[in-house]
Every structure is written in structure tokens, then in C-alpha cells.
Amino acid sequence: MGFFGLTGKSPKRSKKAGNDAMLTNTTYNPTVNMTLSSIIQGETAGLTEDEVLSIPAVEAAMELITSSIGQLDIKLYSRRENGDLNEIIEDPRLTLLNREANENLAGYDFKRKIARDVLLYGASKSYIKRKGNKIDGIYPLDTKDLTIQTYSHDGYSKYGIVTLNNQSGSFDFYDDLLFSVLRDSDDGITGRGVIKNNEKTLRLALNHQNYETNLMDNGVMPTSVLETDSKVSNDTVSKLRQDWHSLYSGAKSVGKTLILEQGLKFKSITMDPNSLDLTNGKKSVLADIARMFNIPESMINSAANKYDSNEANNLYFMQYCLSPILVSIESAANNTLLLENEKDKGFEFKFDTSSLIKSTSKERVETAINEFNAGIITNVEARRLTGNSVRDDVPEHLSLTTGSVLLDIKTKELINPNTGETMTTGEAGVKEEPKESVDTNTDEKEVVNNDTAQENGDSNVTHSATPE
């Protein structure tokens, strides 16, 4: 059994691990690793991942959430002195998170894997392959193959040993050296997912699904019965069943005349899904699963449309379902991928969620117009927001709050589109561009000038105007 992380950052823990009190021994594969107390109490094995994902609504919800998270880019920011964020475009860690987590796994699949394990098991653990301060790859561990032991040597602080058991062998890791994303955690080491928190609801959904399948499979629901007042031997019942099946079952036997002997009576049984309450039961299961994942029910059940706007639907999905998972992933990245001096400088990883707040074409146009009129975005940004292309020669303007004055981003000129006047901005404020004007007086024939004037003839005056 190999130990990862026993040298370097935590050399003392290899000595403490054998002497400290073990608080918990948590496993994420209860069908294989049942505790002694659960066996004595007669508890059954927990649900497996395959059983849970065999429920169509759960599979749909998982696909919706994990694919949404997988397609989001993670960005790196540093914080300026005034509190604003400055985006860092080029960094090798961004390549690992968004493009290639390791030599085999794409960034999209890496983020999907994290979200999948967090939802199902409440924890996702990934090994970070380092060479000094350089990270060569991030390798997600299969959570269903993990065993996590939590220790404490002082009664309040805890640390965990994560054991991976697979076909390659058994490997131990210190939890605080892993890329660890948790959900519903009490100790910062282990978590709880839907399999553990919602086991009864998932079992109910499975039982409902199995019952409906068995009911409809090959016509297992009896539609008729044969009655008789006399006692019938087992051999007679067996022969009667075979004869009845061969004569009257199948589509080709529809309309055949029934011939009953020995006092047999035919009785028809009528049952429909409404009498069995299957329809309402299925609606209830879909509603429970939607609440389990905090997603709008209409996303997995088209009959349940609670929102008139697609934007409102996506906003609910983003705020209550995705946001907690995204924050957990961001926290794990900030904790394990940033250097200490970068943390001191305010570096942080954040998801770009702008692509999730999608809206209709009408809503996008209205949003762009309102933001442009409020001076939040430029005309070029407004066109891009509505999905329109922008030519390179189109000037970029910002609408200011003083009427409809426009600010040219490049030249810093203020333009009044109503009058055509142009003003320049400077340190002393706004200065109006002077316009050359000539005040003629036919009686006195004078021109007032700031510089020089030279008379040519009796009535002609030539001058040059230079504004102060």
C-alpha cells in the first residue's frame, strides 16, 4: 500500500496516524463495506450508483446539472487595490481546469466528474500531480472506491486519510493535499450526497418504477378469471391453463368463441392506470426528485411549467442548484491550486456563469437597450449582447446620464447627437470646442480679433483667429 503526501507538507502526520483516535470510518460503497453495527442491526445494503441512475428522472437531472457545470469556464482573477478584479488570461492552471485536466481527461469531463460524485456521494477527491510549484495534472478518484478515515489528536481539529481501492491496488492520500469538493459536510473531509440523504425517496421511485414495469410487462395484470363451484385437481388446473393459453392468447385469437366445460364460468376483470393511481404516483415521484436536486420541475417534467420566462427558469436553476456546487469547486481550486503569496494578493478562481443566464431574443434586445441607456455598456457591447457582429470601423460610444450625450471611448470626445456639437474632456473638466465666428458690422466695418488684424484696402480685413 503506497502513501501519497507523507513527505513535504505534512511529514509529522505519518507518526500521528497510528496513535490518534479514529473518529469515523466512512465508506462510499456500502454494498461492499458494511460496518459491524449495521450488520448486527440487520440493515440492508445501501443503494448503488447504477440503481439510482436507472431512475429516468434522476438520470435526466444528473445529465442536466453535470453538463451545465462541465461547459462553464473557470477564470483566474487578481484583486486591485481599489477592490476591482483583474482577469489573468494566461495561466497553466486554467488549461488544466478548462481544457486538459491530465493527459487522458478533458477539462469538460473533469468538471462533470466532480459534479457527478458530489451530487451522488457528497464528495469528490482528485489527486494533484506536482513538480515543485508546477502542477502537471489533476486526476479525479472514483468516489465509490474510496474509504475515508477521520482522525483527531487534540479533540477538535481533524484530518483525514483517503484510501483508494481498485484493480491497481490500495493507495492512501492525505485529504488536505487533494482537490476536495464537498456537499453537506460537517467536518470538511466527508460529505453526504443524494444516495445517503434521500435513500427512502429513491427507493420509493425504484419500487414505483419496478411495479409499473412488472404490471405492464407481457400483460402480467390479470384481465379475466375462470370460476367453478367444484374442486379441481392440480393436474386439471395445469392442463386448463395450457389449453386456455394456446387457444385464446395472442392477437390472432381475438374474437374466438369461448367453450367452457364442467361448470366453468368466465369473469372479466377491468383495471386501468387511473384506478391504480399510477399517474398521480409518477407525478409525485418527479416532484420529489426535482426538489431533491433543487431544479425547476419543468426541466424534467414538461407538464409542470411554473415559469413564464425562460430567463426566470434558468435563474432559479443557477441560484438554487448550480451555485452551491460551483462555489464548492471554486473554494477547492483556491485552497489547493493557489500559492500562499497569491492568496495574500487576492488571487481567486471563479466560474464564468454568463452563458447560463440565457433568454429569448426579445429579452436580450430589451436588456441591451436598457443597459445601454443606463450607461452600463457601450453600443458595441450592446450589439454583441444581442448576438450581432460589429465592424472594426464602428466607433464605440457610451451613453451618459446627461441627456443623450455620447462618449467616444478612443478619442474621449463628448458628442451631442441632437446638435452635432463636440466637446473634449480634460483634467479641468469639459471644454467646448471653439467655433470660428465673424461678427460683421456694416456701419463700422470692424472685426474684433484676439491676435492681429491687417487692413487691406478700405473695407477688407484679413485676420487669423487663435482661441485661448
mmCIF file with all atom_site columns, C-alpha atoms in Angstrom, residues 42-178:
data_model
loop_
_atom_site.group_PDB
_atom_site.id
_atom_site.type_symbol
_atom_site.label_atom_id
_atom_site.label_alt_id
_atom_site.label_comp_id
_atom_site.label_asym_id
_atom_site.label_entity_id
_atom_site.label_seq_id
_atom_site.pdbx_PDB_ins_code
_atom_site.Cartn_x
_atom_site.Cartn_y
_atom_site.Cartn_z
_atom_site.occupancy
_atom_site.B_iso_or_equiv
_atom_site.pdbx_formal_charge
_atom_site.auth_seq_id
_atom_site.auth_comp_id
_atom_site.auth_asym_id
_atom_site.auth_atom_id
_atom_site.pdbx_PDB_model_num
ATOM 1   C CA . GLY A 1 42  ? -29.934 -6.127 10.309  1.00 0.00 ? 42  GLY A CA 1
ATOM 2   C CA . GLU A 1 43  ? -29.685 -3.120 7.997   1.00 0.00 ? 43  GLU A CA 1
ATOM 3   C CA . THR A 1 44  ? -29.737 -3.814 4.286   1.00 0.00 ? 44  THR A CA 1
ATOM 4   C CA . ALA A 1 45  ? -27.062 -2.643 1.891   1.00 0.00 ? 45  ALA A CA 1
ATOM 5   C CA . GLY A 1 46  ? -27.378 0.874  0.565   1.00 0.00 ? 46  GLY A CA 1
ATOM 6   C CA . LEU A 1 47  ? -28.326 1.822  -2.938  1.00 0.00 ? 47  LEU A CA 1
ATOM 7   C CA . THR A 1 48  ? -25.698 1.581  -5.630  1.00 0.00 ? 48  THR A CA 1
ATOM 8   C CA . GLU A 1 49  ? -24.915 4.193  -8.247  1.00 0.00 ? 49  GLU A CA 1
ATOM 9   C CA . ASP A 1 50  ? -26.291 2.006  -11.041 1.00 0.00 ? 50  ASP A CA 1
ATOM 10  C CA . GLU A 1 51  ? -29.601 1.540  -9.211  1.00 0.00 ? 51  GLU A CA 1
ATOM 11  C CA . VAL A 1 52  ? -30.023 5.261  -8.617  1.00 0.00 ? 52  VAL A CA 1
ATOM 12  C CA . LEU A 1 53  ? -29.174 6.195  -12.208 1.00 0.00 ? 53  LEU A CA 1
ATOM 13  C CA . SER A 1 54  ? -31.656 3.607  -13.528 1.00 0.00 ? 54  SER A CA 1
ATOM 14  C CA . ILE A 1 55  ? -34.408 6.035  -12.475 1.00 0.00 ? 55  ILE A CA 1
ATOM 15  C CA . PRO A 1 56  ? -35.040 8.103  -15.637 1.00 0.00 ? 56  PRO A CA 1
ATOM 16  C CA . ALA A 1 57  ? -35.808 11.352 -13.777 1.00 0.00 ? 57  ALA A CA 1
ATOM 17  C CA . VAL A 1 58  ? -32.606 11.061 -11.713 1.00 0.00 ? 58  VAL A CA 1
ATOM 18  C CA . GLU A 1 59  ? -30.523 10.360 -14.811 1.00 0.00 ? 59  GLU A CA 1
ATOM 19  C CA . ALA A 1 60  ? -32.097 13.365 -16.573 1.00 0.00 ? 60  ALA A CA 1
ATOM 20  C CA . ALA A 1 61  ? -31.420 15.650 -13.600 1.00 0.00 ? 61  ALA A CA 1
ATOM 21  C CA . MET A 1 62  ? -27.829 14.422 -13.303 1.00 0.00 ? 62  MET A CA 1
ATOM 22  C CA . GLU A 1 63  ? -27.171 14.941 -17.007 1.00 0.00 ? 63  GLU A CA 1
ATOM 23  C CA . LEU A 1 64  ? -28.673 18.429 -16.893 1.00 0.00 ? 64  LEU A CA 1
ATOM 24  C CA . ILE A 1 65  ? -26.606 19.554 -13.902 1.00 0.00 ? 65  ILE A CA 1
ATOM 25  C CA . THR A 1 66  ? -23.269 17.936 -14.766 1.00 0.00 ? 66  THR A CA 1
ATOM 26  C CA . SER A 1 67  ? -23.314 19.020 -18.416 1.00 0.00 ? 67  SER A CA 1
ATOM 27  C CA . SER A 1 68  ? -24.181 22.597 -17.404 1.00 0.00 ? 68  SER A CA 1
ATOM 28  C CA . ILE A 1 69  ? -21.238 22.720 -14.997 1.00 0.00 ? 69  ILE A CA 1
ATOM 29  C CA . GLY A 1 70  ? -18.893 20.972 -17.428 1.00 0.00 ? 70  GLY A CA 1
ATOM 30  C CA . GLN A 1 71  ? -19.319 23.621 -20.118 1.00 0.00 ? 71  GLN A CA 1
ATOM 31  C CA . LEU A 1 72  ? -18.578 26.573 -17.809 1.00 0.00 ? 72  LEU A CA 1
ATOM 32  C CA . ASP A 1 73  ? -15.105 28.078 -17.953 1.00 0.00 ? 73  ASP A CA 1
ATOM 33  C CA . ILE A 1 74  ? -13.160 28.801 -14.778 1.00 0.00 ? 74  ILE A CA 1
ATOM 34  C CA . LYS A 1 75  ? -11.331 32.136 -14.808 1.00 0.00 ? 75  LYS A CA 1
ATOM 35  C CA . LEU A 1 76  ? -8.499  33.456 -12.649 1.00 0.00 ? 76  LEU A CA 1
ATOM 36  C CA . TYR A 1 77  ? -8.600  36.958 -11.176 1.00 0.00 ? 77  TYR A CA 1
ATOM 37  C CA . SER A 1 78  ? -6.349  39.164 -9.076  1.00 0.00 ? 78  SER A CA 1
ATOM 38  C CA . ARG A 1 79  ? -7.749  41.952 -6.953  1.00 0.00 ? 79  ARG A CA 1
ATOM 39  C CA . ARG A 1 80  ? -6.584  45.542 -7.452  1.00 0.00 ? 80  ARG A CA 1
ATOM 40  C CA . GLU A 1 81  ? -6.055  47.986 -4.609  1.00 0.00 ? 81  GLU A CA 1
ATOM 41  C CA . ASN A 1 82  ? -9.426  49.628 -5.300  1.00 0.00 ? 82  ASN A CA 1
ATOM 42  C CA . GLY A 1 83  ? -11.169 46.257 -4.963  1.00 0.00 ? 83  GLY A CA 1
ATOM 43  C CA . ASP A 1 84  ? -11.805 45.651 -8.676  1.00 0.00 ? 84  ASP A CA 1
ATOM 44  C CA . LEU A 1 85  ? -10.983 42.268 -10.210 1.00 0.00 ? 85  LEU A CA 1
ATOM 45  C CA . ASN A 1 86  ? -8.340  41.967 -12.913 1.00 0.00 ? 86  ASN A CA 1
ATOM 46  C CA . GLU A 1 87  ? -8.663  38.901 -15.132 1.00 0.00 ? 87  GLU A CA 1
ATOM 47  C CA . ILE A 1 88  ? -5.500  36.881 -15.745 1.00 0.00 ? 88  ILE A CA 1
ATOM 48  C CA . ILE A 1 89  ? -5.735  35.475 -19.254 1.00 0.00 ? 89  ILE A CA 1
ATOM 49  C CA . GLU A 1 90  ? -2.740  33.149 -19.494 1.00 0.00 ? 90  GLU A CA 1
ATOM 50  C CA . ASP A 1 91  ? -2.039  30.680 -16.689 1.00 0.00 ? 91  ASP A CA 1
ATOM 51  C CA . PRO A 1 92  ? -1.237  26.944 -16.997 1.00 0.00 ? 92  PRO A CA 1
ATOM 52  C CA . ARG A 1 93  ? -3.756  26.110 -14.262 1.00 0.00 ? 93  ARG A CA 1
ATOM 53  C CA . LEU A 1 94  ? -6.556  27.471 -16.429 1.00 0.00 ? 94  LEU A CA 1
ATOM 54  C CA . THR A 1 95  ? -5.541  24.977 -19.100 1.00 0.00 ? 95  THR A CA 1
ATOM 55  C CA . LEU A 1 96  ? -5.863  22.139 -16.588 1.00 0.00 ? 96  LEU A CA 1
ATOM 56  C CA . LEU A 1 97  ? -9.275  23.259 -15.379 1.00 0.00 ? 97  LEU A CA 1
ATOM 57  C CA . ASN A 1 98  ? -10.823 24.147 -18.740 1.00 0.00 ? 98  ASN A CA 1
ATOM 58  C CA . ARG A 1 99  ? -9.026  22.177 -21.447 1.00 0.00 ? 99  ARG A CA 1
ATOM 59  C CA . GLU A 1 100 ? -6.983  19.178 -20.259 1.00 0.00 ? 100 GLU A CA 1
ATOM 60  C CA . ALA A 1 101 ? -7.065  18.098 -16.624 1.00 0.00 ? 101 ALA A CA 1
ATOM 61  C CA . ASN A 1 102 ? -4.486  15.405 -17.424 1.00 0.00 ? 102 ASN A CA 1
ATOM 62  C CA . GLU A 1 103 ? -3.148  13.530 -20.430 1.00 0.00 ? 103 GLU A CA 1
ATOM 63  C CA . ASN A 1 104 ? -6.369  11.488 -20.711 1.00 0.00 ? 104 ASN A CA 1
ATOM 64  C CA . LEU A 1 105 ? -9.194  13.647 -19.383 1.00 0.00 ? 105 LEU A CA 1
ATOM 65  C CA . ALA A 1 106 ? -10.583 16.847 -20.900 1.00 0.00 ? 106 ALA A CA 1
ATOM 66  C CA . GLY A 1 107 ? -11.497 19.776 -18.690 1.00 0.00 ? 107 GLY A CA 1
ATOM 67  C CA . TYR A 1 108 ? -15.184 19.392 -19.592 1.00 0.00 ? 108 TYR A CA 1
ATOM 68  C CA . ASP A 1 109 ? -15.268 15.766 -18.427 1.00 0.00 ? 109 ASP A CA 1
ATOM 69  C CA . PHE A 1 110 ? -13.203 16.607 -15.333 1.00 0.00 ? 110 PHE A CA 1
ATOM 70  C CA . LYS A 1 111 ? -15.773 19.154 -14.141 1.00 0.00 ? 111 LYS A CA 1
ATOM 71  C CA . ARG A 1 112 ? -18.615 16.769 -14.969 1.00 0.00 ? 112 ARG A CA 1
ATOM 72  C CA . LYS A 1 113 ? -16.938 14.023 -12.948 1.00 0.00 ? 113 LYS A CA 1
ATOM 73  C CA . ILE A 1 114 ? -16.607 16.341 -9.957  1.00 0.00 ? 114 ILE A CA 1
ATOM 74  C CA . ALA A 1 115 ? -20.272 17.390 -10.122 1.00 0.00 ? 115 ALA A CA 1
ATOM 75  C CA . ARG A 1 116 ? -21.425 13.786 -10.545 1.00 0.00 ? 116 ARG A CA 1
ATOM 76  C CA . ASP A 1 117 ? -19.598 12.485 -7.467  1.00 0.00 ? 117 ASP A CA 1
ATOM 77  C CA . VAL A 1 118 ? -20.587 15.494 -5.372  1.00 0.00 ? 118 VAL A CA 1
ATOM 78  C CA . LEU A 1 119 ? -24.269 15.009 -6.195  1.00 0.00 ? 119 LEU A CA 1
ATOM 79  C CA . LEU A 1 120 ? -24.331 11.250 -5.676  1.00 0.00 ? 120 LEU A CA 1
ATOM 80  C CA . TYR A 1 121 ? -21.892 10.806 -2.776  1.00 0.00 ? 121 TYR A CA 1
ATOM 81  C CA . GLY A 1 122 ? -21.359 14.286 -1.373  1.00 0.00 ? 122 GLY A CA 1
ATOM 82  C CA . ALA A 1 123 ? -17.605 14.267 -2.058  1.00 0.00 ? 123 ALA A CA 1
ATOM 83  C CA . SER A 1 124 ? -15.173 14.405 -4.954  1.00 0.00 ? 124 SER A CA 1
ATOM 84  C CA . LYS A 1 125 ? -11.457 13.802 -4.404  1.00 0.00 ? 125 LYS A CA 1
ATOM 85  C CA . SER A 1 126 ? -8.763  14.426 -7.035  1.00 0.00 ? 126 SER A CA 1
ATOM 86  C CA . TYR A 1 127 ? -5.029  13.802 -6.843  1.00 0.00 ? 127 TYR A CA 1
ATOM 87  C CA . ILE A 1 128 ? -2.824  16.762 -7.836  1.00 0.00 ? 128 ILE A CA 1
ATOM 88  C CA . LYS A 1 129 ? 0.394   15.721 -9.568  1.00 0.00 ? 129 LYS A CA 1
ATOM 89  C CA . ARG A 1 130 ? 3.046   18.303 -8.714  1.00 0.00 ? 130 ARG A CA 1
ATOM 90  C CA . LYS A 1 131 ? 6.633   19.063 -9.596  1.00 0.00 ? 131 LYS A CA 1
ATOM 91  C CA . GLY A 1 132 ? 7.630   21.730 -7.114  1.00 0.00 ? 132 GLY A CA 1
ATOM 92  C CA . ASN A 1 133 ? 5.213   24.616 -7.607  1.00 0.00 ? 133 ASN A CA 1
ATOM 93  C CA . LYS A 1 134 ? 4.225   23.352 -11.042 1.00 0.00 ? 134 LYS A CA 1
ATOM 94  C CA . ILE A 1 135 ? 1.089   21.226 -11.495 1.00 0.00 ? 135 ILE A CA 1
ATOM 95  C CA . ASP A 1 136 ? 1.359   18.578 -14.220 1.00 0.00 ? 136 ASP A CA 1
ATOM 96  C CA . GLY A 1 137 ? -2.140  17.150 -13.938 1.00 0.00 ? 137 GLY A CA 1
ATOM 97  C CA . ILE A 1 138 ? -5.275  16.647 -11.840 1.00 0.00 ? 138 ILE A CA 1
ATOM 98  C CA . TYR A 1 139 ? -6.589  13.075 -11.570 1.00 0.00 ? 139 TYR A CA 1
ATOM 99  C CA . PRO A 1 140 ? -10.119 12.527 -10.168 1.00 0.00 ? 140 PRO A CA 1
ATOM 100 C CA . LEU A 1 141 ? -10.505 9.466  -7.929  1.00 0.00 ? 141 LEU A CA 1
ATOM 101 C CA . ASP A 1 142 ? -13.619 7.296  -8.191  1.00 0.00 ? 142 ASP A CA 1
ATOM 102 C CA . THR A 1 143 ? -15.537 8.193  -5.051  1.00 0.00 ? 143 THR A CA 1
ATOM 103 C CA . LYS A 1 144 ? -17.369 4.866  -4.947  1.00 0.00 ? 144 LYS A CA 1
ATOM 104 C CA . ASP A 1 145 ? -13.974 3.175  -4.470  1.00 0.00 ? 145 ASP A CA 1
ATOM 105 C CA . LEU A 1 146 ? -12.852 5.429  -1.603  1.00 0.00 ? 146 LEU A CA 1
ATOM 106 C CA . THR A 1 147 ? -12.722 4.853  2.130   1.00 0.00 ? 147 THR A CA 1
ATOM 107 C CA . ILE A 1 148 ? -12.172 7.931  4.306   1.00 0.00 ? 148 ILE A CA 1
ATOM 108 C CA . GLN A 1 149 ? -10.938 7.710  7.893   1.00 0.00 ? 149 GLN A CA 1
ATOM 109 C CA . THR A 1 150 ? -11.118 10.823 10.047  1.00 0.00 ? 150 THR A CA 1
ATOM 110 C CA . TYR A 1 151 ? -8.635  11.303 12.916  1.00 0.00 ? 151 TYR A CA 1
ATOM 111 C CA . SER A 1 152 ? -8.075  13.824 15.687  1.00 0.00 ? 152 SER A CA 1
ATOM 112 C CA . HIS A 1 153 ? -5.179  14.154 18.115  1.00 0.00 ? 153 HIS A CA 1
ATOM 113 C CA . ASP A 1 154 ? -6.474  17.100 20.161  1.00 0.00 ? 154 ASP A CA 1
ATOM 114 C CA . GLY A 1 155 ? -10.223 16.549 20.240  1.00 0.00 ? 155 GLY A CA 1
ATOM 115 C CA . TYR A 1 156 ? -11.306 19.336 17.906  1.00 0.00 ? 156 TYR A CA 1
ATOM 116 C CA . SER A 1 157 ? -9.053  19.571 14.833  1.00 0.00 ? 157 SER A CA 1
ATOM 117 C CA . LYS A 1 158 ? -9.389  16.779 12.318  1.00 0.00 ? 158 LYS A CA 1
ATOM 118 C CA . TYR A 1 159 ? -7.528  15.363 9.371   1.00 0.00 ? 159 TYR A CA 1
ATOM 119 C CA . GLY A 1 160 ? -8.433  12.563 7.010   1.00 0.00 ? 160 GLY A CA 1
ATOM 120 C CA . ILE A 1 161 ? -6.758  9.606  5.342   1.00 0.00 ? 161 ILE A CA 1
ATOM 121 C CA . VAL A 1 162 ? -8.323  8.734  1.994   1.00 0.00 ? 162 VAL A CA 1
ATOM 122 C CA . THR A 1 163 ? -7.829  5.172  0.753   1.00 0.00 ? 163 THR A CA 1
ATOM 123 C CA . LEU A 1 164 ? -8.420  4.252  -2.878  1.00 0.00 ? 164 LEU A CA 1
ATOM 124 C CA . ASN A 1 165 ? -9.065  0.562  -3.575  1.00 0.00 ? 165 ASN A CA 1
ATOM 125 C CA . ASN A 1 166 ? -9.198  -0.519 -7.203  1.00 0.00 ? 166 ASN A CA 1
ATOM 126 C CA . GLN A 1 167 ? -7.713  -3.090 -9.565  1.00 0.00 ? 167 GLN A CA 1
ATOM 127 C CA . SER A 1 168 ? -4.306  -1.398 -9.387  1.00 0.00 ? 168 SER A CA 1
ATOM 128 C CA . GLY A 1 169 ? -4.094  -1.879 -5.613  1.00 0.00 ? 169 GLY A CA 1
ATOM 129 C CA . SER A 1 170 ? -4.629  0.202  -2.491  1.00 0.00 ? 170 SER A CA 1
ATOM 130 C CA . PHE A 1 171 ? -3.349  3.789  -2.185  1.00 0.00 ? 171 PHE A CA 1
ATOM 131 C CA . ASP A 1 172 ? -3.528  6.267  0.698   1.00 0.00 ? 172 ASP A CA 1
ATOM 132 C CA . PHE A 1 173 ? -3.667  10.065 0.458   1.00 0.00 ? 173 PHE A CA 1
ATOM 133 C CA . TYR A 1 174 ? -3.787  12.880 2.967   1.00 0.00 ? 174 TYR A CA 1
ATOM 134 C CA . ASP A 1 175 ? -7.105  14.596 2.397   1.00 0.00 ? 175 ASP A CA 1
ATOM 135 C CA . ASP A 1 176 ? -5.806  18.162 2.700   1.00 0.00 ? 176 ASP A CA 1
ATOM 136 C CA . LEU A 1 177 ? -3.399  17.554 -0.189  1.00 0.00 ? 177 LEU A CA 1
ATOM 137 C CA . LEU A 1 178 ? -6.233  16.514 -2.524  1.00 0.00 ? 178 LEU A CA 1
#
